[in-house]
XYZ file of C-alpha atoms in Angstrom:
753
model
C 169.059 101.099 -66.645
C 165.463 99.829 -66.398
C 162.886 102.512 -67.290
C 160.946 103.028 -64.067
C 158.103 105.028 -65.628
C 155.797 104.783 -62.603
C 157.848 107.475 -60.924
C 158.772 109.703 -63.883
C 155.405 109.796 -65.709
C 153.880 112.026 -63.054
C 156.240 114.930 -63.819
C 156.092 117.536 -66.604
C 158.637 117.280 -69.382
C 160.926 119.765 -67.669
C 160.310 118.167 -64.244
C 160.705 114.680 -65.609
C 164.159 115.573 -66.939
C 165.128 116.844 -63.542
C 163.694 113.731 -61.872
C 165.679 111.502 -64.212
C 168.799 113.409 -63.405
C 168.112 112.941 -59.718
C 167.430 109.254 -60.326
C 170.801 108.975 -62.096
C 172.364 110.605 -59.058
C 170.601 108.073 -56.812
C 172.219 105.268 -58.807
C 175.680 106.594 -57.920
C 175.030 106.602 -54.175
C 176.302 103.898 -51.912
C 172.939 103.305 -50.216
C 169.886 101.612 -51.679
C 167.349 104.236 -52.856
C 163.710 103.458 -53.547
C 160.545 105.495 -54.199
C 156.975 104.417 -53.474
C 153.569 106.060 -53.519
C 151.367 106.823 -50.542
C 150.108 103.197 -50.581
C 153.759 102.008 -50.381
C 153.789 100.621 -53.988
C 157.255 100.830 -55.438
C 157.843 103.116 -58.423
C 161.680 103.382 -58.282
C 164.232 100.717 -57.326
C 167.945 101.607 -57.615
C 170.849 99.353 -58.601
C 172.030 99.417 -54.979
C 168.573 98.159 -53.917
C 168.915 95.281 -56.397
C 172.346 94.434 -54.978
C 171.184 94.715 -51.359
C 167.911 92.798 -51.548
C 168.328 90.569 -54.631
C 165.141 91.585 -56.545
C 165.532 93.281 -59.918
C 163.654 96.458 -60.724
C 161.203 94.469 -62.919
C 160.405 92.200 -59.940
C 160.137 94.995 -57.373
C 158.209 97.757 -59.172
C 154.530 97.849 -58.229
C 155.054 95.677 -55.139
C 154.081 96.791 -51.642
C 157.483 97.489 -50.073
C 156.298 96.371 -46.648
C 155.224 92.950 -47.912
C 158.142 92.514 -50.308
C 160.750 93.052 -47.604
C 158.724 91.570 -44.684
C 159.420 94.846 -42.921
C 159.693 94.835 -39.104
C 160.391 97.946 -37.066
C 163.300 97.779 -34.636
C 163.560 101.376 -33.502
C 162.113 104.780 -34.505
C 161.974 108.105 -32.732
C 158.510 108.994 -34.111
C 155.439 107.428 -35.715
C 155.972 107.085 -39.457
C 152.481 108.125 -40.641
C 152.350 111.165 -38.361
C 155.900 112.211 -39.131
C 155.582 111.982 -42.965
C 151.971 112.790 -43.847
C 151.122 115.201 -41.043
C 154.336 116.961 -40.132
C 156.036 116.583 -43.570
C 159.363 115.971 -41.848
C 161.978 113.246 -42.255
C 161.392 109.839 -40.609
C 164.407 107.821 -39.431
C 164.279 104.240 -38.188
C 166.082 100.934 -37.918
C 164.262 98.127 -39.787
C 164.502 94.354 -39.972
C 164.218 93.209 -43.673
C 164.355 89.892 -45.529
C 166.140 89.563 -48.859
C 165.095 87.509 -51.848
C 167.366 84.674 -50.714
C 165.676 84.602 -47.293
C 168.552 86.286 -45.410
C 167.607 88.702 -42.652
C 169.416 92.053 -42.527
C 169.246 95.229 -40.452
C 169.047 98.564 -42.312
C 168.999 102.200 -41.302
C 166.152 103.897 -43.166
C 165.718 107.611 -43.820
C 162.406 108.476 -45.461
C 161.220 111.836 -46.867
C 158.002 113.000 -48.561
C 158.341 114.386 -52.124
C 155.673 115.577 -54.580
C 155.178 115.509 -58.347
C 152.120 116.853 -60.214
C 150.067 116.872 -56.978
C 151.042 113.280 -56.201
C 152.943 112.374 -53.045
C 155.855 109.946 -53.050
C 158.050 108.518 -50.345
C 161.801 108.624 -50.980
C 163.642 106.073 -48.856
C 167.398 105.499 -48.475
C 168.451 102.178 -46.920
C 171.899 101.642 -45.374
C 172.952 98.063 -44.424
C 174.218 98.064 -40.796
C 174.045 94.318 -40.164
C 177.827 93.774 -39.992
C 178.160 96.835 -37.807
C 175.667 95.455 -35.313
C 177.380 92.041 -35.320
C 180.783 93.638 -34.787
C 179.481 95.590 -31.819
C 178.013 92.434 -30.306
C 181.314 90.553 -30.769
C 183.328 93.320 -29.141
C 180.890 93.649 -26.267
C 180.799 89.907 -25.594
C 184.576 89.488 -25.916
C 185.181 92.420 -23.607
C 182.721 91.045 -21.067
C 184.437 87.649 -21.020
C 187.954 89.085 -20.853
C 186.881 91.385 -18.044
C 185.584 88.400 -16.106
C 188.838 86.511 -16.672
C 191.247 89.241 -15.553
C 189.299 91.643 -13.320
C 188.777 88.952 -10.732
C 189.658 89.338 -7.081
C 190.400 86.040 -5.343
C 190.178 85.555 -1.563
C 190.619 82.661 0.871
C 189.371 82.583 4.491
C 190.596 80.097 7.083
C 188.268 79.034 9.936
C 189.447 78.210 13.446
C 187.948 78.039 16.917
C 189.591 79.137 20.137
C 189.441 77.252 23.425
C 186.079 78.831 24.247
C 184.616 77.539 20.954
C 184.389 80.983 19.326
C 184.791 81.005 15.549
C 187.557 83.174 14.084
C 188.242 83.963 10.457
C 191.348 85.304 8.779
C 192.298 85.244 5.181
C 194.531 86.305 2.308
C 193.661 88.189 -0.924
C 195.281 88.184 -4.357
C 196.719 91.253 -6.082
C 193.435 92.310 -7.730
C 191.493 92.026 -4.483
C 194.277 93.834 -2.662
C 194.032 96.632 -5.213
C 190.338 97.021 -4.469
C 191.098 97.283 -0.749
C 194.202 99.459 -1.219
C 196.409 97.025 0.700
C 199.606 95.185 -0.380
C 199.098 91.984 -2.383
C 198.658 88.757 -0.384
C 197.929 90.718 2.809
C 196.619 88.609 5.668
C 193.451 90.189 7.007
C 191.651 89.476 10.258
C 187.865 89.489 10.371
C 187.852 92.935 12.015
C 190.232 94.401 9.417
C 188.145 93.129 6.505
C 184.853 94.453 7.898
C 186.448 97.872 8.418
C 186.568 98.238 4.615
C 182.838 97.523 4.203
C 180.183 100.205 4.402
C 178.558 100.060 7.890
C 175.074 99.611 6.409
C 176.211 96.490 4.493
C 178.141 94.731 7.268
C 175.131 92.904 8.848
C 174.142 91.451 5.470
C 177.697 90.209 4.786
C 177.912 88.675 8.266
C 174.564 86.971 7.740
C 175.702 85.591 4.366
C 178.878 84.139 5.957
C 176.910 82.534 8.804
C 174.412 81.088 6.332
C 177.237 79.447 4.362
C 178.793 77.992 7.514
C 175.465 76.685 8.720
C 174.172 75.181 5.451
C 177.275 74.624 3.352
C 175.681 76.524 0.484
C 177.716 78.868 -1.701
C 178.502 82.295 -0.262
C 176.973 85.270 -2.075
C 177.088 88.891 -1.027
C 176.943 92.336 -2.606
C 178.341 95.270 -0.662
C 180.001 98.659 -0.881
C 183.652 99.279 -0.164
C 184.685 102.542 1.447
C 187.198 104.111 -0.932
C 188.612 107.506 0.008
C 190.082 108.129 -3.421
C 187.199 107.013 -5.684
C 184.212 107.063 -3.374
C 181.993 104.048 -2.791
C 182.644 101.032 -5.022
C 180.164 98.163 -5.392
C 181.549 94.619 -5.068
C 179.824 91.361 -5.965
C 181.440 88.485 -4.075
C 180.897 84.751 -4.580
C 182.549 81.827 -2.847
C 182.373 78.182 -1.859
C 182.996 76.413 1.439
C 185.686 73.702 1.464
C 185.185 70.926 3.998
C 186.955 67.700 4.883
C 185.469 64.299 4.140
C 183.281 64.543 7.205
C 181.767 67.888 6.263
C 183.786 69.963 8.727
C 184.482 73.481 7.333
C 188.183 74.036 6.688
C 188.273 77.235 4.632
C 186.365 79.189 2.020
C 187.578 80.444 -1.340
C 185.921 82.829 -3.736
C 186.077 85.756 -6.089
C 185.120 89.419 -5.946
C 184.105 91.536 -8.938
C 184.124 95.342 -9.023
C 180.643 95.879 -10.549
C 181.023 99.669 -10.325
C 183.415 99.581 -13.283
C 181.208 97.054 -15.020
C 178.220 99.420 -14.906
C 180.337 102.287 -16.167
C 181.565 100.176 -19.074
C 178.042 99.070 -19.888
C 176.994 102.697 -20.028
C 179.991 103.477 -22.273
C 179.030 100.620 -24.616
C 175.450 101.869 -24.843
C 176.688 105.397 -25.578
C 179.035 103.985 -28.254
C 176.178 102.067 -29.829
C 174.075 105.201 -30.002
C 176.865 107.133 -31.737
C 177.974 104.388 -34.106
C 174.455 103.413 -35.204
C 173.044 106.892 -35.871
C 171.643 106.999 -39.382
C 171.524 110.465 -40.772
C 170.782 112.374 -43.980
C 169.303 110.132 -46.624
C 172.219 107.856 -47.421
C 175.162 108.100 -45.015
C 176.570 109.939 -42.040
C 178.471 112.375 -44.243
C 178.627 112.823 -48.024
C 181.103 114.906 -50.067
C 181.597 115.088 -53.840
C 185.023 116.035 -55.243
C 185.502 116.793 -58.938
C 188.502 115.903 -61.081
C 190.197 119.165 -60.025
C 189.871 118.168 -56.358
C 187.249 120.850 -55.734
C 184.424 120.066 -53.296
C 181.194 120.351 -55.342
C 178.742 119.016 -52.756
C 178.599 118.466 -48.984
C 175.627 117.202 -47.026
C 174.409 118.913 -43.914
C 175.449 115.912 -41.843
C 179.000 116.172 -43.203
C 179.092 119.654 -41.702
C 177.717 118.433 -38.364
C 180.159 115.534 -38.032
C 183.348 117.479 -38.703
C 182.296 120.847 -37.327
C 183.531 122.474 -40.555
C 181.146 124.938 -42.200
C 180.190 123.964 -45.734
C 180.619 127.459 -47.069
C 184.272 127.346 -46.021
C 185.173 124.445 -48.357
C 182.462 124.244 -51.053
C 183.934 124.953 -54.532
C 187.428 124.997 -53.104
C 190.266 122.521 -53.411
C 190.368 120.103 -50.485
C 194.135 120.551 -50.372
C 193.511 124.251 -49.705
C 190.860 123.831 -47.028
C 192.402 120.706 -45.458
C 196.163 121.088 -46.078
C 196.954 118.572 -43.317
C 195.679 115.773 -45.587
C 198.264 116.524 -48.302
C 201.018 113.901 -48.728
C 199.240 111.467 -46.364
C 197.604 108.092 -46.842
C 194.319 109.888 -47.446
C 195.722 111.509 -50.605
C 197.097 108.146 -51.733
C 193.692 106.465 -51.321
C 191.872 109.263 -53.189
C 194.333 109.213 -56.093
C 194.134 105.383 -56.198
C 190.339 105.559 -56.599
C 190.645 108.294 -59.251
C 193.246 106.411 -61.296
C 191.867 102.858 -61.025
C 188.171 103.855 -61.036
C 187.673 101.218 -58.321
C 185.991 101.765 -54.929
C 188.364 102.274 -51.962
C 187.613 101.859 -48.275
C 189.876 103.063 -45.469
C 189.960 104.438 -41.908
C 191.519 107.756 -40.952
C 192.166 109.824 -37.852
C 191.299 113.495 -38.321
C 193.676 115.503 -36.120
C 191.683 118.741 -36.320
C 188.608 117.282 -34.603
C 190.317 114.305 -32.893
C 187.898 111.879 -34.569
C 188.152 108.496 -36.311
C 186.248 108.055 -39.582
C 185.489 105.105 -41.837
C 185.536 106.380 -45.415
C 184.107 104.885 -48.637
C 185.377 106.381 -51.919
C 183.229 105.590 -54.968
C 184.562 106.920 -58.298
C 181.982 108.270 -60.770
C 182.411 109.742 -64.283
C 183.304 113.281 -63.252
C 183.774 113.163 -59.505
C 184.623 111.084 -56.424
C 181.855 110.430 -53.943
C 183.119 110.215 -50.346
C 180.842 108.693 -47.703
C 182.121 108.653 -44.178
C 180.856 108.032 -40.672
C 182.232 108.676 -37.202
C 183.690 105.488 -35.623
C 185.506 107.210 -32.727
C 183.534 105.370 -30.057
C 184.055 102.034 -31.787
C 187.778 102.715 -31.972
C 187.790 103.509 -28.253
C 186.149 100.157 -27.568
C 188.721 98.377 -29.740
C 191.508 100.209 -27.932
C 190.029 99.180 -24.604
C 189.841 95.579 -25.828
C 193.527 95.682 -26.849
C 194.395 97.180 -23.468
C 192.537 94.393 -21.664
C 194.145 91.792 -23.909
C 197.547 93.282 -23.105
C 196.735 93.197 -19.372
C 195.881 89.505 -19.618
C 199.119 88.838 -21.498
C 201.174 90.682 -18.915
C 199.433 88.859 -16.088
C 200.322 85.582 -17.804
C 203.927 86.602 -18.422
C 204.377 87.721 -14.818
C 203.871 84.083 -13.669
C 202.278 85.153 -10.431
C 199.620 82.549 -11.031
C 199.379 79.647 -13.460
C 197.328 80.551 -16.564
C 196.373 78.250 -19.440
C 193.833 78.226 -22.246
C 192.278 75.115 -23.780
C 189.713 73.886 -26.246
C 186.450 72.196 -25.316
C 188.278 68.889 -25.922
C 190.781 69.959 -23.163
C 193.708 70.397 -25.603
C 195.951 73.076 -24.101
C 196.456 75.924 -26.581
C 198.677 78.238 -24.566
C 200.123 78.513 -21.062
C 202.599 80.585 -19.090
C 205.856 79.316 -17.647
C 204.328 78.974 -14.163
C 201.852 76.366 -15.435
C 204.456 74.460 -17.437
C 206.670 74.333 -14.326
C 203.691 73.112 -12.263
C 203.271 69.977 -14.441
C 206.933 69.608 -15.470
C 206.270 70.192 -19.165
C 208.289 72.115 -21.763
C 207.184 74.816 -24.169
C 208.186 72.560 -27.061
C 205.629 69.985 -25.886
C 203.015 72.745 -25.635
C 203.734 74.048 -29.138
C 203.606 70.494 -30.519
C 200.072 70.076 -29.120
C 201.046 67.257 -26.765
C 199.426 68.696 -23.592
C 195.844 67.899 -22.635
C 194.062 68.708 -19.364
C 192.151 65.396 -19.412
C 195.403 63.406 -19.655
C 196.844 65.447 -16.767
C 193.825 64.763 -14.515
C 193.469 61.604 -12.336
C 190.402 59.577 -13.270
C 188.573 60.265 -10.010
C 188.292 63.969 -10.903
C 186.877 63.443 -14.431
C 183.201 63.647 -13.396
C 183.890 66.779 -11.316
C 185.604 68.384 -14.323
C 182.638 67.621 -16.551
C 180.282 69.212 -14.025
C 182.432 72.357 -13.743
C 182.860 72.627 -17.541
C 179.067 72.534 -17.992
C 178.690 75.280 -15.350
C 181.392 77.361 -17.046
C 179.723 77.081 -20.476
C 176.331 78.004 -19.022
C 177.428 81.000 -16.905
C 180.716 82.041 -18.472
C 182.702 81.586 -15.231
C 183.535 78.595 -13.025
C 184.134 79.217 -9.283
C 187.385 77.836 -7.792
C 187.493 74.168 -6.868
C 190.178 71.698 -5.765
C 191.574 68.829 -7.804
C 194.980 67.331 -8.758
C 197.203 67.169 -11.855
C 199.810 64.555 -12.765
C 203.356 65.896 -12.874
C 205.614 64.666 -15.664
C 207.600 62.665 -13.092
C 204.500 60.744 -12.022
C 203.553 62.361 -8.710
C 200.350 64.322 -8.142
C 200.143 68.094 -7.618
C 197.122 69.436 -5.650
C 195.740 72.633 -7.203
C 192.923 75.182 -6.935
C 191.442 76.096 -10.318
C 188.925 78.673 -11.624
C 188.007 79.250 -15.280
C 186.220 81.537 -17.738
C 184.588 80.402 -21.014
C 184.880 82.407 -24.241
C 181.733 81.819 -26.282
C 182.985 83.217 -29.608
C 186.235 81.263 -29.734
C 184.812 78.326 -27.735
C 187.786 77.921 -25.420
C 188.508 78.154 -21.704
C 190.924 80.334 -19.743
C 191.958 78.635 -16.493
C 193.529 80.326 -13.451
C 195.428 77.720 -11.422
C 197.042 77.907 -7.970
C 199.460 75.297 -6.549
C 198.286 74.318 -3.029
C 200.917 71.667 -2.391
C 202.298 73.488 0.658
C 198.864 73.838 2.256
C 198.142 70.130 1.742
C 201.536 69.138 3.144
C 200.915 71.250 6.239
C 197.537 69.570 6.786
C 199.098 66.125 6.405
C 201.979 66.980 8.731
C 199.516 68.156 11.354
C 197.638 64.853 11.280
C 200.857 62.809 11.306
C 202.011 64.903 14.263
C 198.806 64.098 16.150
C 199.326 60.409 15.405
C 202.910 60.519 16.738
C 201.760 62.260 19.896
C 199.102 59.584 20.427
C 201.618 56.729 20.046
C 204.127 58.431 22.331
C 201.509 58.957 25.043
C 200.130 55.444 24.865
C 203.491 53.742 25.492
C 204.143 55.183 28.998
C 200.427 54.820 29.891
C 200.601 51.099 29.071
C 203.626 50.711 31.318
C 201.925 52.652 34.133
C 198.746 50.545 33.824
C 200.802 47.336 33.945
C 202.675 48.478 37.078
C 199.423 49.453 38.823
C 197.813 46.099 38.018
C 200.906 44.225 39.349
C 200.944 46.303 42.526
C 197.229 45.634 43.060
C 197.586 41.863 42.602
C 200.504 41.739 45.075
C 198.538 43.683 47.705
C 195.557 41.388 47.239
C 197.823 38.312 47.544
C 199.465 39.757 50.672
C 196.087 40.225 52.348
C 194.950 36.667 51.646
C 198.182 34.734 52.405
C 198.615 35.799 56.028
C 196.444 37.254 58.795
C 196.584 41.026 59.210
C 195.355 43.412 61.821
C 192.349 45.605 61.302
C 194.552 48.659 60.792
C 196.625 46.933 58.135
C 193.449 45.601 56.482
C 192.071 49.147 56.330
C 195.302 50.386 54.807
C 195.265 47.594 52.235
C 191.651 48.310 51.326
C 192.317 52.049 50.978
C 195.404 51.413 48.856
C 193.482 48.976 46.628
C 190.821 51.644 46.136
C 193.412 54.208 45.109
C 195.031 51.778 42.670
C 191.582 51.025 41.169
C 190.962 54.727 40.647
C 194.372 55.107 39.000
C 193.697 52.177 36.669
C 190.344 53.682 35.747
C 192.042 56.977 34.820
C 194.627 55.166 32.692
C 191.741 53.484 30.832
C 190.115 56.887 30.272
C 193.416 58.312 29.007
C 193.929 55.298 26.731
C 190.450 55.844 25.288
C 191.241 59.513 24.620
C 194.498 58.536 22.922
C 192.672 55.957 20.783
C 190.198 58.657 19.751
C 193.097 60.924 18.813
C 194.767 58.169 16.777
C 191.527 57.238 15.045
C 190.892 60.882 14.128
C 194.447 61.130 12.760
C 194.069 57.934 10.701
C 190.732 59.140 9.286
C 192.151 62.510 8.288
C 195.032 61.005 6.285
C 192.902 58.087 5.036
C 194.938 55.404 6.846
C 192.138 53.749 8.827
C 191.553 50.224 7.550
C 188.263 48.388 7.949
C 187.967 44.605 8.420
C 184.665 44.005 6.594
C 182.672 40.809 7.033
C 178.978 39.709 6.975
C 177.423 40.290 10.407
C 173.972 40.052 12.004
C 173.441 43.610 13.290
C 170.700 42.484 15.731
C 173.123 40.102 17.498
C 175.998 42.630 17.436
C 173.888 45.315 19.160
C 172.735 42.807 21.782
C 176.256 41.616 22.667
C 177.627 45.185 22.752
C 174.944 46.289 25.216
C 175.580 43.261 27.442
C 179.294 44.106 27.567
C 178.478 47.644 28.648
C 176.097 46.392 31.354
C 179.002 44.574 33.005
C 181.096 47.776 33.164
C 178.209 50.064 34.242
C 176.180 47.711 36.377
C 174.654 50.557 38.402
C 173.090 52.245 35.355
C 169.823 50.954 33.721
C 170.057 50.031 30.037
C 166.873 49.039 28.151
C 167.322 46.981 24.960
C 164.683 46.612 22.195
C 165.841 44.168 19.515
C 163.851 43.025 16.466
C 164.701 39.377 17.121
C 165.393 38.640 13.458
C 168.526 38.613 11.265
C 169.666 41.998 9.941
C 172.414 41.174 7.424
C 175.068 43.876 7.054
C 178.590 43.929 5.640
C 180.646 45.783 8.228
C 183.692 45.957 10.504
C 181.975 44.570 13.632
C 184.535 46.050 16.086
C 184.189 49.550 14.616
C 180.364 49.500 14.627
C 180.485 48.274 18.241
C 182.793 51.230 18.961
C 180.185 53.620 17.488
C 177.328 52.098 19.550
C 179.477 52.133 22.730
C 180.279 55.795 22.177
C 176.595 56.664 21.746
C 175.643 54.786 24.958
C 178.562 56.209 26.952
C 177.524 59.756 25.962
C 173.925 59.037 26.932
C 174.994 57.723 30.349
C 177.313 60.703 30.855
C 174.544 63.309 30.460
C 171.519 61.370 31.828
C 170.386 61.328 35.476
C 171.574 58.105 37.202
C 168.018 56.896 37.887
C 166.785 57.373 34.295
C 167.242 54.458 31.852
C 169.041 54.697 28.488
C 167.117 52.881 25.731
C 168.790 51.141 22.789
C 166.424 50.352 19.913
C 166.638 48.935 16.365
C 164.258 49.794 13.488
C 164.517 48.532 9.931
C 163.130 48.969 6.399
C 163.713 46.852 3.296
C 166.968 48.682 2.542
C 168.479 49.779 5.814
C 168.621 49.221 9.549
C 168.738 52.099 12.061
C 170.105 51.886 15.602
C 168.770 54.403 18.167
C 170.069 55.452 21.575
C 167.488 57.452 23.585
C 168.349 59.330 26.806
C 166.560 61.615 29.285
C 169.337 64.205 29.531
C 169.156 68.000 29.108
C 168.848 67.843 25.300
C 170.637 69.939 22.664
C 170.049 73.382 21.200
C 169.820 73.865 17.424
C 173.303 75.401 17.377
C 174.744 72.475 19.333
C 173.108 69.951 16.928
C 174.893 71.652 14.017
C 178.336 71.467 15.651
C 178.540 68.209 17.617
C 179.758 66.157 14.634
C 182.821 68.350 14.143
C 186.266 67.582 15.546
C 187.114 68.875 19.034
C 183.509 69.914 19.728
C 182.481 69.470 23.374
C 179.265 70.357 25.114
C 180.842 72.641 27.692
C 177.443 73.991 28.802
C 176.120 70.502 29.709
C 176.760 68.901 33.085
C 177.961 65.281 33.144
C 176.597 62.645 35.541
C 178.768 60.241 37.517
C 182.449 59.529 36.875
C 182.496 58.509 33.232
C 185.418 60.784 32.423
C 186.027 63.652 29.977
C 186.786 63.592 26.281
C 188.548 65.506 23.524
C 185.426 66.193 21.488
C 186.385 63.537 18.904
C 183.946 60.745 19.715
C 180.989 61.820 17.540
C 183.327 62.971 14.765
C 184.854 59.481 14.695
C 181.390 57.888 14.804
C 180.246 59.918 11.820
C 183.403 59.091 9.841
C 183.159 55.380 10.532
C 179.484 55.207 9.563
C 180.117 57.176 6.372
C 182.823 54.679 5.431
C 180.199 51.982 5.799
C 177.931 53.993 3.422
C 175.553 54.867 6.243
C 174.340 58.050 7.914
C 174.226 59.540 11.414
C 171.843 61.975 13.082
C 170.269 63.288 16.242
C 166.774 64.357 17.243
C 166.616 66.545 20.330
C 165.028 69.530 22.033
C 166.391 71.458 25.002
C 165.090 69.905 28.233
C 163.613 66.838 26.502
C 166.544 64.488 26.094
C 168.229 63.334 22.871
C 167.935 60.439 20.438
C 171.149 59.670 18.518
C 170.954 57.228 15.607
C 173.041 55.676 12.856
C 171.917 53.714 9.814
C 173.581 50.959 7.771
C 172.530 49.521 4.408
C 171.251 45.970 4.507
C 172.859 43.498 2.076
C 170.638 42.796 -0.935
C 171.143 39.047 -0.546
C 171.319 38.030 3.155
C 174.486 36.120 4.002
C 174.497 33.049 6.208
C 175.205 34.668 9.583
């Protein structure tokens, strides 16, 4: 042992002997013990201090302890100077220190003021709690991630409109969400039923959030209280995304709901656990007991008494087997005898039935006794138990196969999956165990960029909201799925929750095919009717010209011809409606083919307007062309269809005497075609809805006899322009007419048109 005379020289011969005995005792303690003067210069540096910080006693003595250890205060209940030099009490704190090797550690410090020959010294005991802090952080982070992965309520809302155009919502919730609402799993809820669960004060905000998502397409976010008769109010944080078709029409919304009431309670429990586990008491450890070779307790710290609730006078100088008979013939006795016989330190955990506490115990054998240092880890054990419970819940959820669950590395190698997922892709468990399954290999190439985007979001936030994609089945076909994921930072892997939506997609496709069949079946008899009417009309006209007729017969022939003309006009209207229906059906199932070719847009607009003038000779059409080539690569017939639809709508809602103006503007990159009218204009709400399928302006009055529609015209226009990589839009105010436009990209190198 190095002679640390700076500390001992200030005592009398008798006192110095006592001080050296105390110093020898300090050397047997588990914690690092050091002594410094009032200027913080070190005069004693124990073997444990050498082991903890790396400096020998020769290197440390005489140094300023604050500079040597680069001391930084983390937490203290009181001011050190006031506590020690004014109040002469004990100062406890958590400190951030640096070792000789440059490593940073966290220690619990307990400092007391001692005196010798009228000199004051500071006695400090340092306990390394770095690993304890790291362990708490790991448990807290892992628990938070697991909670996000399994305590997730999933909902899906379908949107539909009735004949009056009113929006209705109804949806379905998964088992976790159903548990929050106290309804059976996968219950279908109407809008009214769902809002009945929400606190009345929160309903307007939720409704506003839903309307905002429908209006802007942005993600849905809402926080509200659920009315729970059994547990009182529960706070829910809900997030979701709107799913639209290719034209931006809302189809449904999917999202998650988290019970943040439980989350706050668990956060409070974790904070409480940290306070208990990290308490640093009584010089060196939470509790300290010395047991001699006869198993008698020769020393017990005050904190040992406080932790266990056992009075020191009841077991001091008595055999521990007498005072604590329940420990006899248990693992505790085996550990103590092992330390006594081998003279090697022993560390173990024990549950003390008498006080219902968990302790972590360190047994350090000395020459004539065993030193037992122990601290209460009950709260930490509770956290570990909760983690195991959550882990078991996740395993049971996976084994139940109610939803597909799989975990993967950052390289998309699938580590584990339940049977539901393996069945979804047609794989076997042997292939999984052999490491042959990879999410990237299962994903069609067009979804790769979307996956990268969602993976980045998941790593940044810990959770990825649900989104749609497809997987390859082992037999080669594709399986449409809805997937959400959580990212585990510590293990650097993902947990994915996957739902097979094949049936929903098949129903959507069947609906569009059904509409197409209806359109074809309606067009066939209409064609026959139109042919018969045209034949009848030609025969009547021939009859009137081949032989003289009386005035009465001439009047009858003229009246009949007029009726046949009206009938033919109605068949043309019906044919146009059927064509719209067929086009909408082809667009929905991606079966509409475009015949692309280089075209001069300026000439195409001019010829289309001239054709319309011949069919609506009584309506004024003003044309403003640029008079120069505008090279575009388009399906000319389809673009003419878009322009005709715009003009027909303008004529339908404009006064007969007011002109409809068709105009072209252009920049270096695009050309824009405008159709201006002097009709009643559109409200802001109407401008948001007119591009959707089956949307009709029921509050606007049409002019003339241009016929009705199914509300598909503008939807088809938007879809066709988008397929040409262009855009559509409208500028309008109520009472001031409307200006509809569409734009097309100009070819970089003009073709010979």
